[in-house]
């Protein structure tokens, strides 16, 4: 049966909110939980030791835990935090940047790659497998046709690398050295007053026609529509996808996971989880269409 994973929290939540969220997640039917700050180095509500403690607690509850790294490494301080994650050998590491791959290889620890890594062909997977790759995530902008080609290429190469597909949540599209949330408030990045805390599910950016185009999340820009591949789960299972990744949101996550769990068990819910929160749906990338499209 296909696994379900809970990706790293992409938003900036208070320390207590994070602890409360994972206290509930320990009881949810997800197999793998990714922990760590993957977006902004200024988000220091939780220190590395806090993440390690959470990881041990969740593992004790029967979850597979993976420690996620930052997607954009900008400073020596960022590298120190990255090394701290890669120097431990208790948990698998998710590399979200090529520098994380290099540090993991240097320390000879196994790793997986997140959806921000630009893996577009089997040759890349073969090289990474020789360096310690244990699993990989399909970049969010790629669809089922490319995934099928990659899976067939892996099979022909004799490699067994479990594939994971981002299947629910606002799509992480881009990262920048600039902080767009700070700019929205006319604040410098280094003195942002941590305004992201006021937007636990991002800051909606709409067009003149009131269409939700993007969500601003500090240095990260996400899709304005929510990606939902719940109905496509049976196709993924037939293709050989190992895991469907669900991206955390502050509200309604328990029901979203429950419904995805139903689908992977062969049951189709009466209603989609899209009705839980206000956001337009999308699944275009999966079908080779513009990402914001919704293919029925």
mmCIF file of C-alpha atoms in Angstrom:
data_model
loop_
_atom_site.group_PDB
_atom_site.id
_atom_site.type_symbol
_atom_site.label_atom_id
_atom_site.label_comp_id
_atom_site.label_asym_id
_atom_site.label_seq_id
_atom_site.Cartn_x
_atom_site.Cartn_y
_atom_site.Cartn_z
ATOM 1 C CA UNK A 1 0.000 0.000 0.000
ATOM 2 C CA UNK A 2 1.232 3.483 -0.860
ATOM 3 C CA UNK A 3 2.660 5.448 2.054
ATOM 4 C CA UNK A 4 1.601 8.916 3.174
ATOM 5 C CA UNK A 5 4.141 11.488 4.322
ATOM 6 C CA UNK A 6 3.744 14.811 6.082
ATOM 7 C CA UNK A 7 6.169 17.304 4.568
ATOM 8 C CA UNK A 8 8.062 19.922 6.580
ATOM 9 C CA UNK A 9 6.060 22.905 7.797
ATOM 10 C CA UNK A 10 6.653 25.577 5.171
ATOM 11 C CA UNK A 11 5.045 28.380 7.202
ATOM 12 C CA UNK A 12 6.260 30.245 10.277
ATOM 13 C CA UNK A 13 4.355 29.054 13.358
ATOM 14 C CA UNK A 14 5.054 29.677 17.025
ATOM 15 C CA UNK A 15 6.971 27.059 18.956
ATOM 16 C CA UNK A 16 3.918 25.948 20.897
ATOM 17 C CA UNK A 17 1.830 25.733 17.723
ATOM 18 C CA UNK A 18 4.456 23.447 16.171
ATOM 19 C CA UNK A 19 4.555 21.219 19.255
ATOM 20 C CA UNK A 20 0.750 21.017 19.359
ATOM 21 C CA UNK A 21 0.598 20.183 15.666
ATOM 22 C CA UNK A 22 3.030 17.285 15.920
ATOM 23 C CA UNK A 23 1.406 16.032 19.098
ATOM 24 C CA UNK A 24 -1.704 15.474 16.986
ATOM 25 C CA UNK A 25 0.247 14.245 13.963
ATOM 26 C CA UNK A 26 1.659 11.407 16.061
ATOM 27 C CA UNK A 27 -1.838 9.884 15.997
ATOM 28 C CA UNK A 28 -2.570 10.477 12.303
ATOM 29 C CA UNK A 29 -2.266 7.681 9.694
ATOM 30 C CA UNK A 30 0.901 9.026 8.090
ATOM 31 C CA UNK A 31 3.962 6.850 7.732
ATOM 32 C CA UNK A 32 6.723 9.454 7.398
ATOM 33 C CA UNK A 33 7.097 12.911 8.947
ATOM 34 C CA UNK A 34 9.620 15.495 7.743
ATOM 35 C CA UNK A 35 10.887 17.870 10.416
ATOM 36 C CA UNK A 36 12.912 21.066 10.274
ATOM 37 C CA UNK A 37 13.047 24.606 8.924
ATOM 38 C CA UNK A 38 13.140 24.393 5.135
ATOM 39 C CA UNK A 39 12.467 28.030 4.218
ATOM 40 C CA UNK A 40 14.030 30.863 6.230
ATOM 41 C CA UNK A 41 17.036 30.935 8.564
ATOM 42 C CA UNK A 42 15.476 33.744 10.609
ATOM 43 C CA UNK A 43 12.736 31.427 11.792
ATOM 44 C CA UNK A 44 14.354 30.321 15.020
ATOM 45 C CA UNK A 45 11.387 29.554 17.262
ATOM 46 C CA UNK A 46 12.709 26.001 17.346
ATOM 47 C CA UNK A 47 16.397 25.269 17.767
ATOM 48 C CA UNK A 48 18.086 22.151 16.314
ATOM 49 C CA UNK A 49 17.835 20.393 19.677
ATOM 50 C CA UNK A 50 14.064 21.006 19.666
ATOM 51 C CA UNK A 51 13.750 19.363 16.252
ATOM 52 C CA UNK A 52 15.886 16.420 17.378
ATOM 53 C CA UNK A 53 13.699 15.951 20.462
ATOM 54 C CA UNK A 54 10.555 16.047 18.337
ATOM 55 C CA UNK A 55 12.115 13.513 15.982
ATOM 56 C CA UNK A 56 12.828 11.101 18.832
ATOM 57 C CA UNK A 57 9.296 11.483 20.212
ATOM 58 C CA UNK A 58 7.661 10.849 16.837
ATOM 59 C CA UNK A 59 9.900 7.875 16.158
ATOM 60 C CA UNK A 60 8.837 6.441 19.509
ATOM 61 C CA UNK A 61 5.250 6.734 18.235
ATOM 62 C CA UNK A 62 6.102 4.531 15.274
ATOM 63 C CA UNK A 63 6.724 7.213 12.639
ATOM 64 C CA UNK A 64 9.613 7.269 10.211
ATOM 65 C CA UNK A 65 11.273 10.659 10.717
ATOM 66 C CA UNK A 66 13.351 12.576 8.179
ATOM 67 C CA UNK A 67 15.204 15.809 8.977
ATOM 68 C CA UNK A 68 14.715 18.458 6.289
ATOM 69 C CA UNK A 69 17.344 21.028 5.339
ATOM 70 C CA UNK A 70 16.953 24.607 4.136
ATOM 71 C CA UNK A 71 16.164 25.091 0.475
ATOM 72 C CA UNK A 72 18.277 28.224 0.094
ATOM 73 C CA UNK A 73 21.677 28.356 1.825
ATOM 74 C CA UNK A 74 22.901 31.966 2.044
ATOM 75 C CA UNK A 75 25.450 32.268 4.841
ATOM 76 C CA UNK A 76 28.028 30.516 6.970
ATOM 77 C CA UNK A 77 25.405 30.351 9.756
ATOM 78 C CA UNK A 78 23.128 28.451 7.390
ATOM 79 C CA UNK A 79 25.981 26.049 6.647
ATOM 80 C CA UNK A 80 26.585 25.484 10.362
ATOM 81 C CA UNK A 81 22.942 24.486 10.855
ATOM 82 C CA UNK A 82 23.168 22.257 7.804
ATOM 83 C CA UNK A 83 26.273 20.535 9.145
ATOM 84 C CA UNK A 84 24.561 20.027 12.513
ATOM 85 C CA UNK A 85 21.790 18.098 10.764
ATOM 86 C CA UNK A 86 24.156 16.089 8.590
ATOM 87 C CA UNK A 87 26.572 15.226 11.385
ATOM 88 C CA UNK A 88 23.962 13.157 13.233
ATOM 89 C CA UNK A 89 23.319 9.590 12.144
ATOM 90 C CA UNK A 90 20.072 8.819 13.966
ATOM 91 C CA UNK A 91 17.728 10.070 11.227
ATOM 92 C CA UNK A 92 17.594 10.192 7.469
ATOM 93 C CA UNK A 93 18.253 13.641 5.945
ATOM 94 C CA UNK A 94 16.217 15.341 3.223
ATOM 95 C CA UNK A 95 18.471 17.423 0.974
ATOM 96 C CA UNK A 96 16.626 20.416 -0.438
ATOM 97 C CA UNK A 97 19.709 22.062 -1.916
ATOM 98 C CA UNK A 98 22.825 20.779 -3.661
ATOM 99 C CA UNK A 99 24.977 21.976 -0.764
ATOM 100 C CA UNK A 100 23.051 19.598 1.519
ATOM 101 C CA UNK A 101 23.904 16.734 -0.839
ATOM 102 C CA UNK A 102 27.582 17.677 -0.690
ATOM 103 C CA UNK A 103 27.619 17.813 3.117
ATOM 104 C CA UNK A 104 25.724 14.515 3.395
ATOM 105 C CA UNK A 105 28.169 12.833 1.008
ATOM 106 C CA UNK A 106 31.136 14.256 2.913
ATOM 107 C CA UNK A 107 29.774 12.751 6.142
ATOM 108 C CA UNK A 108 28.838 9.514 4.347
ATOM 109 C CA UNK A 109 25.238 9.514 5.501
ATOM 110 C CA UNK A 110 22.237 8.356 3.441
ATOM 111 C CA UNK A 111 19.812 11.006 2.231
ATOM 112 C CA UNK A 112 16.670 11.624 0.202
ATOM 113 C CA UNK A 113 15.939 14.600 -2.029
ATOM 114 C CA UNK A 114 13.023 16.993 -1.654
ATOM 115 C CA UNK A 115 10.817 18.382 -4.447
ATOM 116 C CA UNK A 116 12.980 21.520 -4.732
ATOM 117 C CA UNK A 117 15.912 19.499 -6.124
ATOM 118 C CA UNK A 118 16.077 19.682 -9.924
ATOM 119 C CA UNK A 119 15.998 16.007 -10.824
ATOM 120 C CA UNK A 120 14.805 15.686 -14.410
ATOM 121 C CA UNK A 121 16.443 12.512 -15.726
ATOM 122 C CA UNK A 122 17.560 9.025 -14.771
ATOM 123 C CA UNK A 123 21.253 9.927 -15.179
ATOM 124 C CA UNK A 124 20.959 12.343 -12.227
ATOM 125 C CA UNK A 125 19.335 9.650 -10.090
ATOM 126 C CA UNK A 126 22.074 7.152 -10.975
ATOM 127 C CA UNK A 127 24.798 9.604 -9.931
ATOM 128 C CA UNK A 128 23.017 10.472 -6.691
ATOM 129 C CA UNK A 129 22.381 6.810 -5.895
ATOM 130 C CA UNK A 130 26.136 6.194 -5.967
ATOM 131 C CA UNK A 131 26.516 9.021 -3.443
ATOM 132 C CA UNK A 132 23.988 7.663 -0.943
ATOM 133 C CA UNK A 133 20.524 8.563 -2.276
ATOM 134 C CA UNK A 134 17.778 6.425 -0.695
ATOM 135 C CA UNK A 135 14.685 8.039 -2.203
ATOM 136 C CA UNK A 136 13.611 11.048 -4.257
ATOM 137 C CA UNK A 137 10.723 13.473 -4.727
ATOM 138 C CA UNK A 138 9.401 14.462 -8.116
ATOM 139 C CA UNK A 139 9.851 18.226 -8.716
ATOM 140 C CA UNK A 140 6.415 19.814 -8.406
ATOM 141 C CA UNK A 141 6.420 21.188 -11.965
ATOM 142 C CA UNK A 142 6.743 17.737 -13.531
ATOM 143 C CA UNK A 143 3.804 15.518 -14.410
ATOM 144 C CA UNK A 144 2.821 11.891 -14.667
ATOM 145 C CA UNK A 145 4.297 11.359 -18.159
ATOM 146 C CA UNK A 146 7.774 12.434 -17.043
ATOM 147 C CA UNK A 147 7.401 10.443 -13.850
ATOM 148 C CA UNK A 148 6.516 7.334 -15.845
ATOM 149 C CA UNK A 149 9.638 7.774 -17.975
ATOM 150 C CA UNK A 150 11.814 8.195 -14.891
ATOM 151 C CA UNK A 151 10.348 5.131 -13.183
ATOM 152 C CA UNK A 152 10.825 3.025 -16.309
ATOM 153 C CA UNK A 153 14.394 4.284 -16.645
ATOM 154 C CA UNK A 154 15.144 3.395 -13.037
ATOM 155 C CA UNK A 155 13.737 -0.081 -13.538
ATOM 156 C CA UNK A 156 15.893 -0.554 -16.650
ATOM 157 C CA UNK A 157 18.942 0.576 -14.655
ATOM 158 C CA UNK A 158 18.241 -1.956 -11.923
ATOM 159 C CA UNK A 159 17.881 0.755 -9.269
ATOM 160 C CA UNK A 160 15.299 0.607 -6.505
ATOM 161 C CA UNK A 161 14.764 4.217 -5.467
ATOM 162 C CA UNK A 162 11.335 4.921 -3.930
ATOM 163 C CA UNK A 163 9.581 7.875 -5.563
ATOM 164 C CA UNK A 164 7.529 10.447 -3.674
ATOM 165 C CA UNK A 165 5.021 12.872 -5.215
ATOM 166 C CA UNK A 166 3.854 16.187 -3.722
ATOM 167 C CA UNK A 167 0.112 15.502 -3.634
ATOM 168 C CA UNK A 168 -1.561 18.103 -1.426
ATOM 169 C CA UNK A 169 -0.927 21.722 -0.480
ATOM 170 C CA UNK A 170 0.242 25.030 -1.874
ATOM 171 C CA UNK A 171 3.032 24.331 -4.335
ATOM 172 C CA UNK A 172 6.461 25.733 -3.368
ATOM 173 C CA UNK A 173 7.512 27.405 -6.618
ATOM 174 C CA UNK A 174 10.473 29.694 -5.965
ATOM 175 C CA UNK A 175 12.905 30.996 -3.330
ATOM 176 C CA UNK A 176 14.715 34.309 -3.260
ATOM 177 C CA UNK A 177 17.320 36.118 -1.187
ATOM 178 C CA UNK A 178 14.664 38.844 -0.786
ATOM 179 C CA UNK A 179 11.811 38.566 1.706
ATOM 180 C CA UNK A 180 8.543 39.446 0.025
ATOM 181 C CA UNK A 181 6.540 39.407 3.249
ATOM 182 C CA UNK A 182 8.887 42.005 4.742
ATOM 183 C CA UNK A 183 8.642 44.083 1.571
ATOM 184 C CA UNK A 184 4.837 43.934 1.781
ATOM 185 C CA UNK A 185 5.137 45.676 5.159
ATOM 186 C CA UNK A 186 7.876 48.034 3.890
ATOM 187 C CA UNK A 187 10.424 46.445 6.217
ATOM 188 C CA UNK A 188 14.018 45.324 5.522
ATOM 189 C CA UNK A 189 14.648 41.607 5.484
ATOM 190 C CA UNK A 190 17.052 41.735 8.443
ATOM 191 C CA UNK A 191 14.487 43.600 10.540
ATOM 192 C CA UNK A 192 11.290 41.922 9.343
ATOM 193 C CA UNK A 193 9.694 41.859 12.824
ATOM 194 C CA UNK A 194 8.822 38.223 12.015
ATOM 195 C CA UNK A 195 5.661 39.304 10.223
ATOM 196 C CA UNK A 196 5.281 35.783 8.787
ATOM 197 C CA UNK A 197 3.904 34.784 12.185
ATOM 198 C CA UNK A 198 0.822 36.838 11.327
ATOM 199 C CA UNK A 199 0.199 34.693 8.243
ATOM 200 C CA UNK A 200 0.235 31.027 9.310
ATOM 201 C CA UNK A 201 -0.877 29.910 5.830
ATOM 202 C CA UNK A 202 0.946 32.572 3.820
ATOM 203 C CA UNK A 203 -0.058 35.959 2.451
ATOM 204 C CA UNK A 204 -2.428 35.710 -0.513
ATOM 205 C CA UNK A 205 -1.405 37.680 -3.618
ATOM 206 C CA UNK A 206 -4.295 38.348 -5.994
ATOM 207 C CA UNK A 207 -4.495 39.747 -9.504
ATOM 208 C CA UNK A 208 -6.525 42.831 -10.449
ATOM 209 C CA UNK A 209 -9.304 40.407 -11.322
ATOM 210 C CA UNK A 210 -9.163 39.024 -7.728
ATOM 211 C CA UNK A 211 -7.692 35.721 -8.892
ATOM 212 C CA UNK A 212 -5.419 34.104 -6.322
ATOM 213 C CA UNK A 213 -2.075 33.851 -8.130
ATOM 214 C CA UNK A 214 0.475 33.219 -5.386
ATOM 215 C CA UNK A 215 1.046 32.971 -1.650
ATOM 216 C CA UNK A 216 3.923 34.923 -0.200
ATOM 217 C CA UNK A 217 5.792 33.139 2.544
ATOM 218 C CA UNK A 218 8.871 35.138 3.448
ATOM 219 C CA UNK A 219 11.577 34.327 0.907
ATOM 220 C CA UNK A 220 9.378 31.646 -0.647
ATOM 221 C CA UNK A 221 6.620 32.024 -3.228
ATOM 222 C CA UNK A 222 3.939 29.353 -3.420
ATOM 223 C CA UNK A 223 0.988 28.743 -5.690
ATOM 224 C CA UNK A 224 -2.245 30.605 -5.007
ATOM 225 C CA UNK A 225 -4.242 27.472 -5.778
ATOM 226 C CA UNK A 226 -3.948 24.324 -3.720
ATOM 227 C CA UNK A 227 -2.558 21.248 -5.431
ATOM 228 C CA UNK A 228 -4.714 18.174 -4.881
ATOM 229 C CA UNK A 229 -3.943 14.760 -6.342
ATOM 230 C CA UNK A 230 -6.230 12.763 -4.079
ATOM 231 C CA UNK A 231 -8.223 11.413 -7.035
ATOM 232 C CA UNK A 232 -4.994 10.513 -8.834
ATOM 233 C CA UNK A 233 -3.683 8.309 -6.006
ATOM 234 C CA UNK A 234 -4.832 5.026 -7.619
ATOM 235 C CA UNK A 235 -2.935 5.935 -10.815
ATOM 236 C CA UNK A 236 0.171 6.714 -8.778
ATOM 237 C CA UNK A 237 -0.047 3.361 -7.035
ATOM 238 C CA UNK A 238 -0.282 1.546 -10.388
ATOM 239 C CA UNK A 239 2.766 3.457 -11.635
ATOM 240 C CA UNK A 240 4.790 2.366 -8.611
ATOM 241 C CA UNK A 241 4.945 5.616 -6.627
ATOM 242 C CA UNK A 242 5.964 4.814 -3.078
ATOM 243 C CA UNK A 243 4.733 7.854 -1.150
ATOM 244 C CA UNK A 244 2.270 10.718 -1.494
ATOM 245 C CA UNK A 245 3.429 13.869 0.297
ATOM 246 C CA UNK A 246 0.953 16.145 2.059
ATOM 247 C CA UNK A 247 2.099 19.644 2.984
ATOM 248 C CA UNK A 248 1.053 20.833 6.471
ATOM 249 C CA UNK A 249 -1.568 23.517 6.983
ATOM 250 C CA UNK A 250 -2.721 24.913 10.291
ATOM 251 C CA UNK A 251 -6.383 23.906 10.005
ATOM 252 C CA UNK A 252 -8.159 20.854 8.634
ATOM 253 C CA UNK A 253 -5.066 18.696 8.232
ATOM 254 C CA UNK A 254 -6.425 15.754 10.183
ATOM 255 C CA UNK A 255 -9.401 15.393 7.841
ATOM 256 C CA UNK A 256 -7.243 15.828 4.742
ATOM 257 C CA UNK A 257 -4.994 12.982 5.892
ATOM 258 C CA UNK A 258 -7.975 10.819 6.826
ATOM 259 C CA UNK A 259 -9.402 11.182 3.326
ATOM 260 C CA UNK A 260 -6.116 10.456 1.597
ATOM 261 C CA UNK A 261 -5.830 7.407 3.845
ATOM 262 C CA UNK A 262 -9.259 6.256 2.675
ATOM 263 C CA UNK A 263 -8.291 6.607 -0.980
ATOM 264 C CA UNK A 264 -5.034 4.652 -0.633
ATOM 265 C CA UNK A 265 -7.093 1.879 0.962
ATOM 266 C CA UNK A 266 -9.413 1.761 -2.030
ATOM 267 C CA UNK A 267 -12.257 3.901 -0.704
ATOM 268 C CA UNK A 268 -13.354 7.134 -2.363
ATOM 269 C CA UNK A 269 -14.595 9.839 0.050
ATOM 270 C CA UNK A 270 -17.951 11.468 -0.614
ATOM 271 C CA UNK A 271 -16.381 14.931 -0.602
ATOM 272 C CA UNK A 272 -12.938 16.245 -1.460
ATOM 273 C CA UNK A 273 -10.727 17.827 1.211
ATOM 274 C CA UNK A 274 -10.810 20.963 -0.948
ATOM 275 C CA UNK A 275 -14.024 21.937 0.824
ATOM 276 C CA UNK A 276 -12.176 22.320 4.118
ATOM 277 C CA UNK A 277 -10.505 25.666 3.481
ATOM 278 C CA UNK A 278 -10.896 28.523 1.027
ATOM 279 C CA UNK A 279 -8.552 28.185 -1.938
ATOM 280 C CA UNK A 280 -9.076 27.292 -5.594
ATOM 281 C CA UNK A 281 -8.006 23.769 -6.581
ATOM 282 C CA UNK A 282 -5.358 22.876 -9.149
ATOM 283 C CA UNK A 283 -3.725 19.781 -10.597
ATOM 284 C CA UNK A 284 -2.428 21.085 -13.934
ATOM 285 C CA UNK A 285 1.226 20.108 -13.566
ATOM 286 C CA UNK A 286 0.304 16.444 -13.148
ATOM 287 C CA UNK A 287 -1.404 16.465 -16.548
ATOM 288 C CA UNK A 288 1.260 18.512 -18.344
ATOM 289 C CA UNK A 289 -0.904 21.644 -18.260
ATOM 290 C CA UNK A 290 -0.292 25.075 -16.668
ATOM 291 C CA UNK A 291 0.131 24.506 -12.956
ATOM 292 C CA UNK A 292 -2.838 26.632 -11.912
ATOM 293 C CA UNK A 293 -5.237 24.647 -14.156
ATOM 294 C CA UNK A 294 -7.788 22.242 -12.734
ATOM 295 C CA UNK A 295 -8.215 19.186 -14.971
ATOM 296 C CA UNK A 296 -11.444 17.326 -14.302
#
